[in-house]
PDB file of C-alpha atoms in Angstrom:
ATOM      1  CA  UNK O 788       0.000   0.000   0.000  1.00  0.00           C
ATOM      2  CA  UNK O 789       1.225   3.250  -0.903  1.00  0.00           C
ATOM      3  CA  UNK O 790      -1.256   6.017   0.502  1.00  0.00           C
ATOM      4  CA  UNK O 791       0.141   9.061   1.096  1.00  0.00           C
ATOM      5  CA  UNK O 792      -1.712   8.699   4.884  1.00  0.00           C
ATOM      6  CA  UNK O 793      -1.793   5.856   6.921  1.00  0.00           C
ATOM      7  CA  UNK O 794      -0.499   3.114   4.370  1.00  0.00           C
ATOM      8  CA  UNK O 795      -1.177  -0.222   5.629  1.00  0.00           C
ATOM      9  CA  UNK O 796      -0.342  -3.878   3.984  1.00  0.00           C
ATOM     10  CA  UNK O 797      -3.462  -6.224   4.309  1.00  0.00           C
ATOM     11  CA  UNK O 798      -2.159  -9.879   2.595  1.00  0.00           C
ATOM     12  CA  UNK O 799       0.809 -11.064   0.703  1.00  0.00           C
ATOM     13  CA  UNK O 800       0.525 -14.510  -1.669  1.00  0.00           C
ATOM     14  CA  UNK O 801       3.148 -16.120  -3.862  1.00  0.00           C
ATOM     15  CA  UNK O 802       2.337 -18.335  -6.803  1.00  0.00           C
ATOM     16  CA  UNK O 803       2.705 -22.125  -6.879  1.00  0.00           C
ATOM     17  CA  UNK O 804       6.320 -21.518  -8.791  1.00  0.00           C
ATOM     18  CA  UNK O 805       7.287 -18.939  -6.897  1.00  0.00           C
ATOM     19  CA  UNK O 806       7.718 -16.321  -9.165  1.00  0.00           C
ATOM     20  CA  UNK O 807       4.790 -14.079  -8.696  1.00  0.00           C
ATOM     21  CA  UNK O 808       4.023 -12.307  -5.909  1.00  0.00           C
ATOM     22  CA  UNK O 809       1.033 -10.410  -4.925  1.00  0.00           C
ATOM     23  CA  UNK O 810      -0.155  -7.724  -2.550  1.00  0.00           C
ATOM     24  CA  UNK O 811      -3.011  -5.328  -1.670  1.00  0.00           C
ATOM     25  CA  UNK O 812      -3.698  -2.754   1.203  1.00  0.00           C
ATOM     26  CA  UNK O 813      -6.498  -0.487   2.227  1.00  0.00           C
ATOM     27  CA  UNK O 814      -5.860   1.310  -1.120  1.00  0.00           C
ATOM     28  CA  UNK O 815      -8.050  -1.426  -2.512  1.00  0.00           C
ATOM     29  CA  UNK O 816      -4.743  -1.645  -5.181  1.00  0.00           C
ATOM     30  CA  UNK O 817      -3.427  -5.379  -6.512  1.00  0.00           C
ATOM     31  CA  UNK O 818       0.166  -4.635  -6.835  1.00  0.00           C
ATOM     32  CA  UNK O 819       1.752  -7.881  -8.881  1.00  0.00           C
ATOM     33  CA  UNK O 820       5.502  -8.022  -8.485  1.00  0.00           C
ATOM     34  CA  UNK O 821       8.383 -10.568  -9.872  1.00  0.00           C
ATOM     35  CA  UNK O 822       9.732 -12.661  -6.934  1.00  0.00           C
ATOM     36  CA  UNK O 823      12.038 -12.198  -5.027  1.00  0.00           C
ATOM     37  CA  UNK O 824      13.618  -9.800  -6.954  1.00  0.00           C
ATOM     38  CA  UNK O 825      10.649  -7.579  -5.827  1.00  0.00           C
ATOM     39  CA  UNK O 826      10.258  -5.211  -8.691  1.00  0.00           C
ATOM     40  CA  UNK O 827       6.457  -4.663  -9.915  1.00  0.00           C
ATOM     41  CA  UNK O 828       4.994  -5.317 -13.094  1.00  0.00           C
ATOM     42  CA  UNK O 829       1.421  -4.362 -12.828  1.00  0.00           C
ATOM     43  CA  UNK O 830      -0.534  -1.856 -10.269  1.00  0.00           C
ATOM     44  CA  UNK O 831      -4.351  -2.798 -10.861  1.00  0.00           C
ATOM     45  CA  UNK O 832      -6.643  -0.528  -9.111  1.00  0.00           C
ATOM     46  CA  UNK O 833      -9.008  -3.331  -8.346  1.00  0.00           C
ATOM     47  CA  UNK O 834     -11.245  -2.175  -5.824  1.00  0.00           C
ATOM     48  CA  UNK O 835     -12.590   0.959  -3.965  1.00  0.00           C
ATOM     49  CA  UNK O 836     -12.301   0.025  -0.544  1.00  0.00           C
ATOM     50  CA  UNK O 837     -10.055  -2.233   1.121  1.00  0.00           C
ATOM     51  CA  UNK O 838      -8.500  -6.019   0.435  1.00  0.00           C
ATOM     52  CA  UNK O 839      -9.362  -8.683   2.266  1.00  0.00           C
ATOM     53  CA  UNK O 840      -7.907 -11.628   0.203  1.00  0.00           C
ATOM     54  CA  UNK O 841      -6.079 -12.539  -2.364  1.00  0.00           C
ATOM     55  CA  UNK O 842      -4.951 -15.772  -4.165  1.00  0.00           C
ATOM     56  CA  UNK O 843      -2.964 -17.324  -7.198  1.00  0.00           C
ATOM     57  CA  UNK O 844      -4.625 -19.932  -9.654  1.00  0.00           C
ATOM     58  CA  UNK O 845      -2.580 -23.152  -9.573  1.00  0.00           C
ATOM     59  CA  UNK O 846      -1.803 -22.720 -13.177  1.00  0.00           C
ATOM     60  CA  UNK O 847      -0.249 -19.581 -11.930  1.00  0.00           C
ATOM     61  CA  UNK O 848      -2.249 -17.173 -14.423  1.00  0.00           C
ATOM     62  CA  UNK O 849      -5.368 -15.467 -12.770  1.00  0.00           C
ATOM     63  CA  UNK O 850      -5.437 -13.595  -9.356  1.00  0.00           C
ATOM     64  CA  UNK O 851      -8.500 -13.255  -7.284  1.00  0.00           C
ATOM     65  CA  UNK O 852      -9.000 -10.602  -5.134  1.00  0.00           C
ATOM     66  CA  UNK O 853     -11.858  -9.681  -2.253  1.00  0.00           C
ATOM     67  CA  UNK O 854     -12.885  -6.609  -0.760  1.00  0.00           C
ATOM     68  CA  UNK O 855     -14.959  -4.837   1.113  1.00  0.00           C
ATOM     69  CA  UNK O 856     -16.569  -2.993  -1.903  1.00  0.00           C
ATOM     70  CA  UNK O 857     -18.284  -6.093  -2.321  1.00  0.00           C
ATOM     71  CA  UNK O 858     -16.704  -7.838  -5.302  1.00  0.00           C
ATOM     72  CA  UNK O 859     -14.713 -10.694  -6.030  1.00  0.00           C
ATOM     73  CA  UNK O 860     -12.439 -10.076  -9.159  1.00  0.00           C
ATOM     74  CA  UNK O 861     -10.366 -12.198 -11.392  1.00  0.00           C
ATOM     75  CA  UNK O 862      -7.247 -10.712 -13.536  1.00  0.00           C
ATOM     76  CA  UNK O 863      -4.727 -12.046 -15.769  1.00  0.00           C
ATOM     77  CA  UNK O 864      -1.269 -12.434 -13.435  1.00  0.00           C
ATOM     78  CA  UNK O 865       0.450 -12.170 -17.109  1.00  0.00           C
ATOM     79  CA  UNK O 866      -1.206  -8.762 -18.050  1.00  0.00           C
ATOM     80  CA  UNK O 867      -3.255  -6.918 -14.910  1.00  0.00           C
ATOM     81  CA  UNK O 868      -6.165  -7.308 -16.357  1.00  0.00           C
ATOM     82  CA  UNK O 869      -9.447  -7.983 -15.785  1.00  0.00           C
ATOM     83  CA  UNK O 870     -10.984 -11.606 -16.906  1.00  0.00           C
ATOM     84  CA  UNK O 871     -14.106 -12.003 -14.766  1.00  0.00           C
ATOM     85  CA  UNK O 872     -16.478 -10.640 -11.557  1.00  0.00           C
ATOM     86  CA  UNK O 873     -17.887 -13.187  -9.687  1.00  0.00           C
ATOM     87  CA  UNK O 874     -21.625 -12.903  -9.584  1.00  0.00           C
ATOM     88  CA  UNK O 875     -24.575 -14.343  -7.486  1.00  0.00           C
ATOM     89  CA  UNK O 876     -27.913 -13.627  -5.909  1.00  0.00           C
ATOM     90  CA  UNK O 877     -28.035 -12.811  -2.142  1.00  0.00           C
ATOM     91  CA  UNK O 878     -31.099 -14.298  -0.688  1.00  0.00           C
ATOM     92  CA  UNK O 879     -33.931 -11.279   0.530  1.00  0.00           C
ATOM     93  CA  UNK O 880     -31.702  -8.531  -1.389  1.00  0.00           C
ATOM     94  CA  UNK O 881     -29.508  -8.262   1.518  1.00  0.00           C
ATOM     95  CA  UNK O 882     -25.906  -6.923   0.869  1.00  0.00           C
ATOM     96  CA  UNK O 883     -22.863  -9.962   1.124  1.00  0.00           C
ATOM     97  CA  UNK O 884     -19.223  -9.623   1.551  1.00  0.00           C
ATOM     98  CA  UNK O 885     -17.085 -11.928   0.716  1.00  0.00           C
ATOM     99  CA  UNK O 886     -14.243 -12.417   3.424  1.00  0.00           C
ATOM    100  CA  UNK O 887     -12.138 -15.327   2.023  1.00  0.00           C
ATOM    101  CA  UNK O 888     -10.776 -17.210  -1.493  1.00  0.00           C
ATOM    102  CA  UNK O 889      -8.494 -19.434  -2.116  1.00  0.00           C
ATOM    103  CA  UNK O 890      -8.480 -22.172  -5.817  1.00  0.00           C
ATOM    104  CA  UNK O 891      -7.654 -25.760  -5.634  1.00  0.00           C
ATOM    105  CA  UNK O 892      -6.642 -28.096  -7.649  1.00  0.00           C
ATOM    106  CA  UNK O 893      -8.969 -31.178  -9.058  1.00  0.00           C
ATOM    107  CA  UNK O 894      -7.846 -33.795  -7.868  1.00  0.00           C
ATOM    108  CA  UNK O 895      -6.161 -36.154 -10.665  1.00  0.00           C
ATOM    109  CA  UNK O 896      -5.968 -33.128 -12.677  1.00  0.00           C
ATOM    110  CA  UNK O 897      -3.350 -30.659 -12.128  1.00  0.00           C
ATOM    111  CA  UNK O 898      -4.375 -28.253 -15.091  1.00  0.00           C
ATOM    112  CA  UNK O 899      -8.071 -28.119 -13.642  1.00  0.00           C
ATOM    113  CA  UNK O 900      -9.296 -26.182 -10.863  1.00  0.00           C
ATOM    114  CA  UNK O 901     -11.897 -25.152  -8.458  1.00  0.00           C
ATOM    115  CA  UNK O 902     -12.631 -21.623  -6.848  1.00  0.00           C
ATOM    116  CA  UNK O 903     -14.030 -21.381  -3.080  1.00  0.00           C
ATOM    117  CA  UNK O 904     -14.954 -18.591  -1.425  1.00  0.00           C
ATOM    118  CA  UNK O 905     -16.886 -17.500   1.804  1.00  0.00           C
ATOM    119  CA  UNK O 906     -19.190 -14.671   2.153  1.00  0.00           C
ATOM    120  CA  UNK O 907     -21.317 -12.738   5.406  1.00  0.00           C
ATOM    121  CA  UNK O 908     -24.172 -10.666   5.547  1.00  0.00           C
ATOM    122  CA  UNK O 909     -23.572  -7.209   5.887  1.00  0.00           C
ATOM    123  CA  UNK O 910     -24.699  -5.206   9.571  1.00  0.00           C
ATOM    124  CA  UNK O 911     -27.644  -6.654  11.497  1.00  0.00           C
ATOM    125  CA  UNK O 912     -28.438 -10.141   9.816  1.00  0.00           C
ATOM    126  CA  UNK O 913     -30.640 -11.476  11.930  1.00  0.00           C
ATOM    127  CA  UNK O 914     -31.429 -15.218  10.846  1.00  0.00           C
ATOM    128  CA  UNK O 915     -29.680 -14.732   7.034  1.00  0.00           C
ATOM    129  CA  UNK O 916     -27.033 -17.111   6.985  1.00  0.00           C
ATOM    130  CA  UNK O 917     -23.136 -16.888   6.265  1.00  0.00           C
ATOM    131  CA  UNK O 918     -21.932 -18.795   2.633  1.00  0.00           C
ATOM    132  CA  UNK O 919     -19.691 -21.439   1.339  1.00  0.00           C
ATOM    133  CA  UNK O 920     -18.939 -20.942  -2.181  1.00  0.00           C
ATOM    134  CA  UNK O 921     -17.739 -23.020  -4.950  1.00  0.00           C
ATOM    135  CA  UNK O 922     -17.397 -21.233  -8.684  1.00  0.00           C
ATOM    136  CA  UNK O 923     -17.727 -22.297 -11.750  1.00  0.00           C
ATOM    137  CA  UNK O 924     -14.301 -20.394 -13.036  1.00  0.00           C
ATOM    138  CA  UNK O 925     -15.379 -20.504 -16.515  1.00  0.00           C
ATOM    139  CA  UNK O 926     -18.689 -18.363 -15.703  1.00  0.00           C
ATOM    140  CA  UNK O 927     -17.764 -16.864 -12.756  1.00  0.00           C
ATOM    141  CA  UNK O 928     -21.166 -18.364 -11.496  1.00  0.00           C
ATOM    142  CA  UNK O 929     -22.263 -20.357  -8.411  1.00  0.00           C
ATOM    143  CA  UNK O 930     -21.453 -24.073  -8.989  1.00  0.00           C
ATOM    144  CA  UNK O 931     -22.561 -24.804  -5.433  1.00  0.00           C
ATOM    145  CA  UNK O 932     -23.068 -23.334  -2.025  1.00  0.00           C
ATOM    146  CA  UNK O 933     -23.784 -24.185   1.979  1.00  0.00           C
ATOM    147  CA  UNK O 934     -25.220 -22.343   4.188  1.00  0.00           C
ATOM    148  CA  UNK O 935     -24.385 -21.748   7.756  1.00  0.00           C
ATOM    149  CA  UNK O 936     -26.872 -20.412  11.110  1.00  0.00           C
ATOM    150  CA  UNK O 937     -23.652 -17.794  11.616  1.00  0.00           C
ATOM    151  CA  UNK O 938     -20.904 -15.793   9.747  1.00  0.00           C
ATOM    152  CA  UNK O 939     -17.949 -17.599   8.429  1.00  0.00           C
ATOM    153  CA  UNK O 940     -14.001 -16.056   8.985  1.00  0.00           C
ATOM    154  CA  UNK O 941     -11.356 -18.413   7.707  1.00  0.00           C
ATOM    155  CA  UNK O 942     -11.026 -20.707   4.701  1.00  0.00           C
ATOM    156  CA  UNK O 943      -8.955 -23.185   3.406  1.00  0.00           C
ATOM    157  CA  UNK O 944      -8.361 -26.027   0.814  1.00  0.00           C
ATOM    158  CA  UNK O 945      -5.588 -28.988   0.825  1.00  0.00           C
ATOM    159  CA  UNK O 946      -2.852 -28.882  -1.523  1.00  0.00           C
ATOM    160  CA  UNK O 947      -4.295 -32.067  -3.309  1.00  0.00           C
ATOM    161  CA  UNK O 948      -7.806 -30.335  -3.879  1.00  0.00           C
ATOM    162  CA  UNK O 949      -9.583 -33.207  -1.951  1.00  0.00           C
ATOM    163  CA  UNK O 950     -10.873 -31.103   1.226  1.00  0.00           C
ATOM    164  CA  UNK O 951     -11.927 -27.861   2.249  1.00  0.00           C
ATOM    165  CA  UNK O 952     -12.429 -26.331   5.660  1.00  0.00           C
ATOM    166  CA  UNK O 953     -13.999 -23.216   6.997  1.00  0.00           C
ATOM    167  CA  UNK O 954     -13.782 -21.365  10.445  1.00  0.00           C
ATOM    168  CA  UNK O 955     -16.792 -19.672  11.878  1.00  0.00           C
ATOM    169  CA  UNK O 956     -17.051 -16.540  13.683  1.00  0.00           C
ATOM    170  CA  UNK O 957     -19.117 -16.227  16.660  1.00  0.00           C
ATOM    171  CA  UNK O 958     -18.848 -20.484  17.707  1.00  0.00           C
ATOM    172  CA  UNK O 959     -15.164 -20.617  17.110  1.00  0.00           C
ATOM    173  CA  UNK O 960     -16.258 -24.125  15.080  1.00  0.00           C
ATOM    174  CA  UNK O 961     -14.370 -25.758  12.704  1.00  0.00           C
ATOM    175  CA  UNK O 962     -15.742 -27.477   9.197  1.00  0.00           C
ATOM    176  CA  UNK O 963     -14.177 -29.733   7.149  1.00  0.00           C
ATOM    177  CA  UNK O 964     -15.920 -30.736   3.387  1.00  0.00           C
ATOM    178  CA  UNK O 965     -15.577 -32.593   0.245  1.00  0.00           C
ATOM    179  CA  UNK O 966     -14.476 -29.996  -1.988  1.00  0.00           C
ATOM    180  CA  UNK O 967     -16.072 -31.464  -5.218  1.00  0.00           C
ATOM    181  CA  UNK O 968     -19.469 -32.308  -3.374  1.00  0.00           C
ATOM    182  CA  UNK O 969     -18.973 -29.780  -0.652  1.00  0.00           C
ATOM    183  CA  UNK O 970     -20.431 -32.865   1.766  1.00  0.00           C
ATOM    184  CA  UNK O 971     -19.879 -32.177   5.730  1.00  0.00           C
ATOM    185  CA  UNK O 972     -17.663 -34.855   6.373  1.00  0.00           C
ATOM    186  CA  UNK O 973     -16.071 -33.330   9.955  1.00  0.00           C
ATOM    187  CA  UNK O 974     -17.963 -30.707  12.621  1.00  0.00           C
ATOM    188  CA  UNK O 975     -15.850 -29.490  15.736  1.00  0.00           C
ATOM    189  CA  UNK O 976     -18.170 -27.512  17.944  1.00  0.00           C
ATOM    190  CA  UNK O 977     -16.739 -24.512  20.391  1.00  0.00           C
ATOM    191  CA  UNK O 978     -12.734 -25.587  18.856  1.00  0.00           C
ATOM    192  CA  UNK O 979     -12.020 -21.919  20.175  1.00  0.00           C
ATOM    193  CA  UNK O 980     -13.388 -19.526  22.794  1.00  0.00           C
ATOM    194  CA  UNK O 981     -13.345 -16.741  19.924  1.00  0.00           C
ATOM    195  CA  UNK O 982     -13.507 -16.687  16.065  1.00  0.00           C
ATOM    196  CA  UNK O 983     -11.171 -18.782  14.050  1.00  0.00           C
ATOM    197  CA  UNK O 984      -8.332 -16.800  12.784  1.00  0.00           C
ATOM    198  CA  UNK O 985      -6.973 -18.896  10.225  1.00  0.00           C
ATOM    199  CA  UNK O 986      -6.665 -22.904   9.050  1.00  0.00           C
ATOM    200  CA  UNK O 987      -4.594 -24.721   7.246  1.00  0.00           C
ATOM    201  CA  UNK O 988      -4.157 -28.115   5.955  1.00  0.00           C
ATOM    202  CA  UNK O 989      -1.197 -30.353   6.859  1.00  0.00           C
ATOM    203  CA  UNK O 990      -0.605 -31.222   3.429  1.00  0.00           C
ATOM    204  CA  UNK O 991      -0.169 -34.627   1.921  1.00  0.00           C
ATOM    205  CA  UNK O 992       3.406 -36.358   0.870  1.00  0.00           C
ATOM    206  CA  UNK O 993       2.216 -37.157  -2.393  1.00  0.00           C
ATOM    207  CA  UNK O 994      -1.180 -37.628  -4.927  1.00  0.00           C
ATOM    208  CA  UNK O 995      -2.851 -40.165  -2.897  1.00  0.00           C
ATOM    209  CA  UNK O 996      -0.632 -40.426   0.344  1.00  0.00           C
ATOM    210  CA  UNK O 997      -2.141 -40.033   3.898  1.00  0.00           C
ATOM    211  CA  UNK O 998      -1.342 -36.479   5.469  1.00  0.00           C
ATOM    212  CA  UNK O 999       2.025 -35.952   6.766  1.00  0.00           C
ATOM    213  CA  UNK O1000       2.960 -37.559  10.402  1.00  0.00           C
ATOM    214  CA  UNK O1001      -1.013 -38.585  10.777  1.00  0.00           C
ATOM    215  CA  UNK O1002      -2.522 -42.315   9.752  1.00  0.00           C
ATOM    216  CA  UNK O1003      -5.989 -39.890   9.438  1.00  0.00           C
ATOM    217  CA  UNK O1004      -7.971 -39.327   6.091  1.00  0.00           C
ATOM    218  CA  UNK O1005      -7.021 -35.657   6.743  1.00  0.00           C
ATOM    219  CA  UNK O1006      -5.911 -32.836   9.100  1.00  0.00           C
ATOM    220  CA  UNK O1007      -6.289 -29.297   9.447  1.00  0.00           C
ATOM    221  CA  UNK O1008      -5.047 -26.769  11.868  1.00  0.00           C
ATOM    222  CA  UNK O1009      -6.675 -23.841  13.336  1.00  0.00           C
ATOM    223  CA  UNK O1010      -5.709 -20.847  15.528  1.00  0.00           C
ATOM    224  CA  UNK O1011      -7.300 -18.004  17.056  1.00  0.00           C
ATOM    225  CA  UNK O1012      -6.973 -14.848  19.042  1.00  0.00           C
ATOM    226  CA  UNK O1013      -7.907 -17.310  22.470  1.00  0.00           C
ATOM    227  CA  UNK O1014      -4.195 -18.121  21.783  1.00  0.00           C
ATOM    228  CA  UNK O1015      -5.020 -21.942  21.082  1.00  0.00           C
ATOM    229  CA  UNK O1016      -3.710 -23.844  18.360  1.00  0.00           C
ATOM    230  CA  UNK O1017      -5.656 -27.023  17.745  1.00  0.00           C
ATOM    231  CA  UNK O1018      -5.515 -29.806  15.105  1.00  0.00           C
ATOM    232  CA  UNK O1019      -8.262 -31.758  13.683  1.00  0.00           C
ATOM    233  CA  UNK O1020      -8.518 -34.926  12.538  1.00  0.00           C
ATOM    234  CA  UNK O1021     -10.975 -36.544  10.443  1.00  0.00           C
ATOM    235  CA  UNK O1022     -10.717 -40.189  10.436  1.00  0.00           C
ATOM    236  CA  UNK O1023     -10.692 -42.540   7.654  1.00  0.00           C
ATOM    237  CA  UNK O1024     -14.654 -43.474   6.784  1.00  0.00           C
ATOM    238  CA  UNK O1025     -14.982 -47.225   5.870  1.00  0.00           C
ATOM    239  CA  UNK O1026     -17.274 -49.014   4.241  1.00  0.00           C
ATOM    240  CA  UNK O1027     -18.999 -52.504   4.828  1.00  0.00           C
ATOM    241  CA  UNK O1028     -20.330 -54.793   2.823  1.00  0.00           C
ATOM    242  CA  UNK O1029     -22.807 -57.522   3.921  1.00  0.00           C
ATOM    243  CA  UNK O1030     -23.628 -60.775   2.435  1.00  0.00           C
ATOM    244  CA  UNK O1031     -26.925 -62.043   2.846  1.00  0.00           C
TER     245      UNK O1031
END
């Protein structure tokens, strides 16, 4: 960020290959730089109002960024510009921001992906429901979406595309999901006295491998301003079949 007053820094990512790097502050800017030589190539005045995410494509290509203007854009990581605006219909007209995105991979298909994102009711919500999205990245269109009885804060997806896991705000509870189906397949109730500041996934060895130092289907981490750090584990489902 480069205001003149008060200049503040709000995310950082680097691409998959390491080359790219991209930030965005309160000046509601996408600055995309080389890395780590740190010189910029593009400064895309994205948004009117401040960033509050940003992530590569796994192809390395597109940049998504969030803010609190309300809109989710997509540009071109080789040229700064614009390729899509995500678009849906908020249930009773109410306004939605989206707080978090990250893309994953399909799994068995590196040069596919998926686009998640997770977006709150604006002010006094009453009832109206926090969101769960996943995009069709061709359309920039809903492919699917879950609901949730309070606002979401943290989002994340495993480095194989198989899972993705959200963090809620008022509970401190923990989801984990199919990312394809976006089926509940984990639920930790209360995991933190206060809203979940971030997840992440401890990632896999390999396509197909268990999780790194775990004999579990797959496990994510979570942390909060309650100063815990907990790890969650969801255990391999089995199946049984019965002769009769």
């Amino acid at each position: 960020d480069f205001s003149k007053t008060d200049p503040f820094q709000r995310v950082v990512r680097i691409c998959a290959n390491g080359k790219l790097m991209a930030t965005g502050g309160i000046d509601g800017h996408v600055r995309i730089w080389n890395f780590p030589r740190m010189t910029p190539l593009f400064n895309i005045k994205a948004h009117t109002s401040e960033l509050d995410d940003l992530d590569f494509s796994p192809d390395n290509k597109h940049v998504i960024s969030v803010a609190k203007d309300g809109l989710a854009m997509v540009w071109s990581a080789g040229s700064g510009k614009e390729v899509m605006k995500l678009q849906w219909s908020p249930p009773e007209g109410v306004k939605y921001l989206y707080k978090r995105c990250r893309y994953a991979t399909i799994e068995g298909n590196n040069e596919r992906y998926r686009l998640f994102t997770i977006s709150n009711p604006v002010g006094k919500s009453g009832k109206l429901k926090g969101f769960l999205q996943q995009w069709n990245i061709e359309t920039g269109r809903l492919n699917n979406i879950v609901g949730f009885d309070e606002a979401l804060s943290a989002l994340a997806v495993r480095d194989d595309g198989r899972f993705v896991a959200v963090g809620t705000m008022s509970s401190g509870s923990v989801y984990i999901y199919i990312a394809f189906s976006l089926q509940q397949v984990l639920h930790v109730p209360s995991a933190h006295a206060m809203f979940v500041t971030g997840l992440q996934f401890i990632p896999v060895l390999d396509r197909g491998a268990p999780p790194i130092s775990s004999d579990t289907e797959a496990s994510v981490v979570s942390y909060s301003v309650d100063n815990r750090i907990c790890i969650h584990s969801l255990q391999y489902r089995r199946e049984f079949v019965l002769n009769t």
